[in-house]
GROMACS .gro file of C-alpha atoms in nm:
model
  269
    1MET     CA    1  -0.490   2.659  -3.542
    2THR     CA    2  -0.649   2.736  -3.222
    3ALA     CA    3  -0.830   3.114  -3.149
    4SER     CA    4  -0.517   3.176  -2.843
    5ARG     CA    5  -0.218   3.052  -3.086
    6ALA     CA    6  -0.355   3.226  -3.435
    7GLY     CA    7  -0.161   3.479  -3.554
    8ARG     CA    8   0.112   3.413  -3.337
    9SER     CA    9   0.476   3.386  -3.507
   10VAL     CA   10   0.678   3.001  -3.521
   11GLY     CA   11   0.913   3.124  -3.359
   12GLU     CA   12   0.655   3.282  -3.034
   13LEU     CA   13   0.553   2.936  -3.070
   14LEU     CA   14   0.876   2.757  -3.054
   15ARG     CA   15   0.950   2.928  -2.743
   16GLU     CA   16   0.638   2.841  -2.542
   17TRP     CA   17   0.610   2.528  -2.601
   18ARG     CA   18   1.030   2.503  -2.526
   19ASP     CA   19   0.898   2.727  -2.153
   20ARG     CA   20   0.619   2.430  -2.069
   21ARG     CA   21   0.855   2.202  -2.146
   22ARG     CA   22   1.123   2.372  -1.899
   23ILE     CA   23   1.374   2.309  -2.116
   24SER     CA   24   1.684   2.583  -2.125
   25GLN     CA   25   1.771   2.726  -2.520
   26LEU     CA   26   2.125   2.577  -2.451
   27ASP     CA   27   1.960   2.190  -2.405
   28LEU     CA   28   1.731   2.232  -2.688
   29ALA     CA   29   2.000   2.365  -2.938
   30ILE     CA   30   2.240   2.088  -2.854
   31SER     CA   31   1.975   1.741  -2.911
   32ALA     CA   32   1.839   1.943  -3.212
   33GLU     CA   33   2.252   1.982  -3.347
   34ILE     CA   34   2.207   2.333  -3.451
   35SER     CA   35   2.340   2.701  -3.281
   36THR     CA   36   2.212   2.846  -2.970
   37ARG     CA   37   2.249   3.166  -3.201
   38HIS     CA   38   2.009   2.990  -3.455
   39LEU     CA   39   1.751   2.908  -3.203
   40SER     CA   40   1.761   3.259  -3.031
   41PHE     CA   41   1.716   3.374  -3.409
   42VAL     CA   42   1.417   3.211  -3.513
   43GLU     CA   43   1.253   3.164  -3.139
   44THR     CA   44   1.323   3.605  -3.198
   45GLY     CA   45   1.167   3.623  -3.528
   46ARG     CA   46   1.553   3.751  -3.690
   47SER     CA   47   1.568   3.352  -3.905
   48LYS     CA   48   1.337   3.214  -4.078
   49PRO     CA   49   1.346   2.831  -3.970
   50SER     CA   50   1.306   2.559  -4.290
   51ARG     CA   51   1.048   2.340  -4.246
   52ASP     CA   52   1.292   2.082  -4.131
   53MET     CA   53   1.337   2.244  -3.892
   54VAL     CA   54   1.059   2.332  -3.724
   55LEU     CA   55   0.983   1.985  -3.770
   56ARG     CA   56   1.277   1.862  -3.595
   57LEU     CA   57   1.241   2.154  -3.312
   58GLY     CA   58   0.887   1.977  -3.324
   59GLU     CA   59   1.001   1.659  -3.280
   60HIS     CA   60   1.261   1.699  -2.977
   61LEU     CA   61   1.028   1.914  -2.806
   62GLU     CA   62   0.764   1.596  -2.797
   63VAL     CA   63   0.537   1.869  -2.944
   64PRO     CA   64   0.154   1.669  -3.049
   65LEU     CA   65   0.127   1.601  -3.407
   66ARG     CA   66  -0.125   1.850  -3.438
   67GLU     CA   67   0.094   2.146  -3.232
   68ARG     CA   68   0.296   2.020  -3.512
   69ASN     CA   69   0.119   2.053  -3.763
   70GLN     CA   70   0.037   2.512  -3.689
   71LEU     CA   71   0.407   2.518  -3.586
   72LEU     CA   72   0.486   2.483  -3.995
   73LEU     CA   73   0.160   2.709  -4.061
   74ALA     CA   74   0.309   2.933  -3.884
   75ALA     CA   75   0.612   2.887  -4.028
   76GLY     CA   76   0.442   2.946  -4.395
   77TYR     CA   77   0.468   2.601  -4.463
   78ALA     CA   78   0.146   2.272  -4.528
   79PRO     CA   79   0.062   2.049  -4.275
   80ALA     CA   80   0.287   1.707  -4.240
   81TYR     CA   81   0.084   1.526  -4.078
   82ALA     CA   82  -0.283   1.423  -4.212
   83GLU     CA   83  -0.628   1.366  -4.002
   84SER     CA   84  -0.849   1.087  -4.141
   85GLY     CA   85  -1.114   0.944  -4.014
   86LEU     CA   86  -1.200   0.626  -3.879
   87GLY     CA   87  -1.433   0.531  -4.140
   88ALA     CA   88  -1.166   0.626  -4.448
   89PRO     CA   89  -1.036   0.374  -4.634
   90GLU     CA   90  -0.651   0.412  -4.529
   91MET     CA   91  -0.830   0.394  -4.140
   92ALA     CA   92  -0.860   0.022  -4.255
   93ALA     CA   93  -0.661  -0.186  -4.096
   94VAL     CA   94  -0.633   0.093  -3.792
   95SER     CA   95  -0.977   0.035  -3.714
   96LYS     CA   96  -1.042  -0.331  -3.773
   97ALA     CA   97  -0.691  -0.398  -3.469
   98VAL     CA   98  -0.931  -0.141  -3.267
   99ARG     CA   99  -1.256  -0.360  -3.257
  100GLN     CA  100  -1.038  -0.678  -3.289
  101LEU     CA  101  -0.897  -0.510  -2.928
  102LEU     CA  102  -1.260  -0.428  -2.803
  103THR     CA  103  -1.349  -0.732  -2.861
  104SER     CA  104  -1.118  -0.932  -2.767
  105HIS     CA  105  -1.104  -0.806  -2.436
  106GLU     CA  106  -1.502  -0.939  -2.308
  107PRO     CA  107  -1.661  -1.010  -2.112
  108TYR     CA  108  -1.414  -0.713  -1.982
  109PRO     CA  109  -1.526  -0.325  -2.078
  110ALA     CA  110  -1.264  -0.180  -2.254
  111ALA     CA  111  -1.305   0.179  -2.472
  112VAL     CA  112  -1.149   0.385  -2.694
  113ALA     CA  113  -1.110   0.791  -2.658
  114ASP     CA  114  -1.051   1.035  -2.885
  115ARG     CA  115  -0.788   1.376  -2.782
  116TRP     CA  116  -1.072   1.543  -2.573
  117TRP     CA  117  -1.240   1.174  -2.423
  118ASN     CA  118  -1.488   1.150  -2.642
  119LEU     CA  119  -1.584   0.841  -2.696
  120VAL     CA  120  -1.523   0.697  -3.009
  121ASP     CA  121  -1.568   0.307  -2.985
  122ALA     CA  122  -1.595   0.074  -2.655
  123ASN     CA  123  -1.700  -0.309  -2.614
  124ALA     CA  124  -2.070  -0.425  -2.484
  125SER     CA  125  -1.962  -0.466  -2.156
  126VAL     CA  126  -1.945  -0.152  -2.097
  127SER     CA  127  -2.273  -0.077  -2.047
  128ILE     CA  128  -2.218  -0.213  -1.730
  129MET     CA  129  -2.090   0.132  -1.668
  130THR     CA  130  -2.267   0.345  -1.950
  131ASP     CA  131  -2.634   0.175  -1.804
  132LEU     CA  132  -2.543   0.378  -1.496
  133VAL     CA  133  -2.599   0.772  -1.656
  134SER     CA  134  -2.860   0.940  -1.661
  135PRO     CA  135  -2.985   0.892  -2.063
  136THR     CA  136  -2.898   1.234  -2.182
  137LEU     CA  137  -2.540   1.271  -2.099
  138MET     CA  138  -2.529   0.962  -2.377
  139THR     CA  139  -2.609   1.184  -2.619
  140PRO     CA  140  -2.306   1.199  -2.856
  141PRO     CA  141  -2.068   1.342  -2.887
  142VAL     CA  142  -2.028   1.130  -2.540
  143ASN     CA  143  -1.758   1.224  -2.332
  144VAL     CA  144  -1.588   0.979  -2.046
  145LEU     CA  145  -1.475   1.158  -1.845
  146ARG     CA  146  -1.800   1.430  -1.797
  147LEU     CA  147  -1.941   1.069  -1.826
  148THR     CA  148  -1.848   0.899  -1.518
  149LEU     CA  149  -1.769   1.267  -1.297
  150HIS     CA  150  -2.112   1.410  -1.368
  151PRO     CA  151  -2.381   1.390  -1.057
  152GLU     CA  152  -2.611   1.240  -1.256
  153GLY     CA  153  -2.381   1.006  -1.450
  154MET     CA  154  -2.121   0.723  -1.288
  155ALA     CA  155  -2.066   0.962  -1.015
  156PRO     CA  156  -2.292   0.798  -0.705
  157HIS     CA  157  -2.186   0.480  -0.810
  158VAL     CA  158  -1.797   0.512  -0.799
  159LEU     CA  159  -1.747   0.386  -0.431
  160ASN     CA  160  -1.372   0.550  -0.420
  161LEU     CA  161  -1.580   0.906  -0.555
  162GLY     CA  162  -1.260   1.126  -0.409
  163GLU     CA  163  -0.997   0.920  -0.497
  164TRP     CA  164  -1.123   0.792  -0.882
  165ARG     CA  165  -1.189   1.151  -0.923
  166ALA     CA  166  -0.835   1.294  -0.821
  167HIS     CA  167  -0.682   1.037  -1.021
  168LEU     CA  168  -0.879   1.135  -1.300
  169LEU     CA  169  -0.845   1.468  -1.266
  170GLY     CA  170  -0.452   1.478  -1.237
  171ARG     CA  171  -0.418   1.290  -1.620
  172LEU     CA  172  -0.614   1.558  -1.738
  173ARG     CA  173  -0.399   1.829  -1.550
  174ARG     CA  174  -0.068   1.622  -1.735
  175GLN     CA  175  -0.214   1.677  -2.091
  176VAL     CA  176  -0.342   1.991  -2.045
  177THR     CA  177   0.003   2.123  -1.939
  178GLN     CA  178   0.135   1.879  -2.225
  179THR     CA  179  -0.079   2.020  -2.537
  180ALA     CA  180  -0.220   2.324  -2.389
  181ASP     CA  181  -0.476   2.260  -2.530
  182PRO     CA  182  -0.749   2.517  -2.466
  183VAL     CA  183  -1.042   2.267  -2.451
  184LEU     CA  184  -0.956   2.016  -2.266
  185THR     CA  185  -0.876   2.338  -2.026
  186ASP     CA  186  -1.234   2.390  -2.039
  187LEU     CA  187  -1.312   2.046  -1.970
  188LEU     CA  188  -1.062   2.046  -1.661
  189GLU     CA  189  -1.236   2.362  -1.487
  190GLU     CA  190  -1.665   2.221  -1.636
  191LEU     CA  191  -1.519   1.870  -1.440
  192LEU     CA  192  -1.446   2.144  -1.086
  193THR     CA  193  -1.719   2.232  -1.100
  194TYR     CA  194  -1.886   1.849  -1.014
  195PRO     CA  195  -1.967   1.772  -0.628
  196CYS     CA  196  -1.773   1.534  -0.500
  197ALA     CA  197  -1.858   1.507  -0.093
  198ASP     CA  198  -1.560   1.182  -0.076
  199PRO     CA  199  -1.241   1.321   0.047
  200VAL     CA  200  -0.996   1.391  -0.249
  201PRO     CA  201  -0.632   1.331  -0.216
  202GLU     CA  202  -0.415   1.554  -0.296
  203VAL     CA  203  -0.158   1.330  -0.338
  204GLU     CA  204  -0.278   0.976  -0.488
  205VAL     CA  205  -0.088   0.820  -0.184
  206PRO     CA  206  -0.121   0.379  -0.153
  207GLY     CA  207  -0.285   0.239   0.090
  208PRO     CA  208  -0.176  -0.100   0.260
  209GLY     CA  209  -0.176  -0.327  -0.054
  210ASP     CA  210  -0.258  -0.091  -0.239
  211ILE     CA  211  -0.026  -0.153  -0.615
  212PHE     CA  212  -0.288   0.086  -0.902
  213VAL     CA  213  -0.551   0.338  -0.784
  214PRO     CA  214  -0.889   0.116  -0.852
  215LEU     CA  215  -1.231   0.209  -1.016
  216ARG     CA  216  -1.427   0.038  -0.685
  217LEU     CA  217  -1.811   0.018  -0.868
  218ARG     CA  218  -2.182  -0.087  -0.688
  219HIS     CA  219  -2.351  -0.242  -0.996
  220GLU     CA  220  -2.643  -0.421  -0.910
  221GLY     CA  221  -2.601  -0.461  -0.509
  222ALA     CA  222  -2.241  -0.589  -0.597
  223ASP     CA  223  -1.894  -0.443  -0.507
  224LEU     CA  224  -1.698  -0.431  -0.771
  225THR     CA  225  -1.330  -0.323  -0.820
  226PHE     CA  226  -1.156  -0.262  -1.202
  227PHE     CA  227  -0.806  -0.164  -1.299
  228SER     CA  228  -0.705  -0.002  -1.652
  229THR     CA  229  -0.470  -0.034  -1.892
  230VAL     CA  230  -0.434   0.245  -2.117
  231SER     CA  231  -0.315   0.167  -2.448
  232THR     CA  232  -0.169   0.363  -2.770
  233PHE     CA  233  -0.010   0.350  -3.153
  234GLY     CA  234   0.277   0.298  -3.179
  235THR     CA  235   0.491   0.498  -3.415
  236PRO     CA  236   0.146   0.678  -3.500
  237LEU     CA  237   0.162   0.959  -3.848
  238ASP     CA  238  -0.209   1.058  -3.875
  239ILE     CA  239  -0.352   1.308  -3.601
  240THR     CA  240  -0.642   1.054  -3.546
  241VAL     CA  241  -0.449   0.789  -3.431
  242ALA     CA  242  -0.152   0.977  -3.284
  243GLU     CA  243  -0.516   1.028  -3.071
  244LEU     CA  244  -0.629   0.782  -2.970
  245VAL     CA  245  -0.670   0.567  -2.643
  246ILE     CA  246  -0.752   0.260  -2.586
  247GLU     CA  247  -0.859   0.197  -2.217
  248SER     CA  248  -0.929  -0.201  -2.144
  249PHE     CA  249  -1.101  -0.260  -1.745
  250PHE     CA  250  -1.027  -0.602  -1.580
  251PRO     CA  251  -1.139  -0.710  -1.279
  252ALA     CA  252  -0.920  -0.697  -0.926
  253ASP     CA  253  -1.050  -1.009  -0.772
  254ALA     CA  254  -1.298  -1.281  -0.797
  255ASP     CA  255  -1.637  -1.164  -0.695
  256THR     CA  256  -1.559  -0.889  -1.008
  257ALA     CA  257  -1.512  -1.144  -1.238
  258GLU     CA  258  -1.730  -1.396  -1.231
  259HIS     CA  259  -2.039  -1.091  -1.195
  260LEU     CA  260  -1.907  -0.983  -1.507
  261ARG     CA  261  -1.904  -1.309  -1.641
  262ALA     CA  262  -2.271  -1.333  -1.569
  263TYR     CA  263  -2.329  -1.022  -1.716
  264ALA     CA  264  -2.243  -1.114  -2.020
  265ALA     CA  265  -2.372  -1.423  -2.008
  266ARG     CA  266  -2.726  -1.284  -1.954
  267GLY     CA  267  -2.665  -1.039  -2.259
  268MET     CA  268  -2.680  -1.257  -2.461
  269GLU     CA  269  -2.959  -1.448  -2.379
   0.00000   0.00000   0.00000
């Protein structure tokens, strides 16, 4: 449990999550099929919720699995969700699936990050991005956002740094709102201190013909343009699995695709 939540009652935590989700007691009570009176008693500490009730309220509040364990602990129950390392025997199928997704995406870059944006795994083509950064930023744990926005990272090579920075910080802000994670909050505060000479838009407004926020990167004298997709595991019941994010980059034009194929071919020589 994080220090900011240690010692707090389950009722206080549930009320915090309800406020964070901007859901009224009445709406939560209706969706969870309990009385408003009972929910009020739980939040004020006048009634102790059952284990099933804690899990039900966590589900309806869309509380992340890691924080659902905190709710259970605050209520006096054992955690319900395991957190297994990717090297654990029970995670063999997950690890195999992740590796298959990464390798099948070659010669285009793809990487896997955890909840805190730390790099978990990547395919060989990601080196087209990581080769541009200072080796000091590649010391584990490698943080993907720090790697991208740091002045000794990819930032000097990103042609639309202001636009891409706004996109990434927007994703991180939404994640902070969703999870209330102090580690992510600290990361956001750190990233905001990084210099950026380009204008950073407050709102992502598409330009003529734009259908996504591109990543425009200069590599070996070539101007590359990517778009990305984000994948997560469906119906996860393990914290590690729930927090894995696979980001796959695709070429947005024929020149970028050809550059990536040539780069991959040189790496195989």
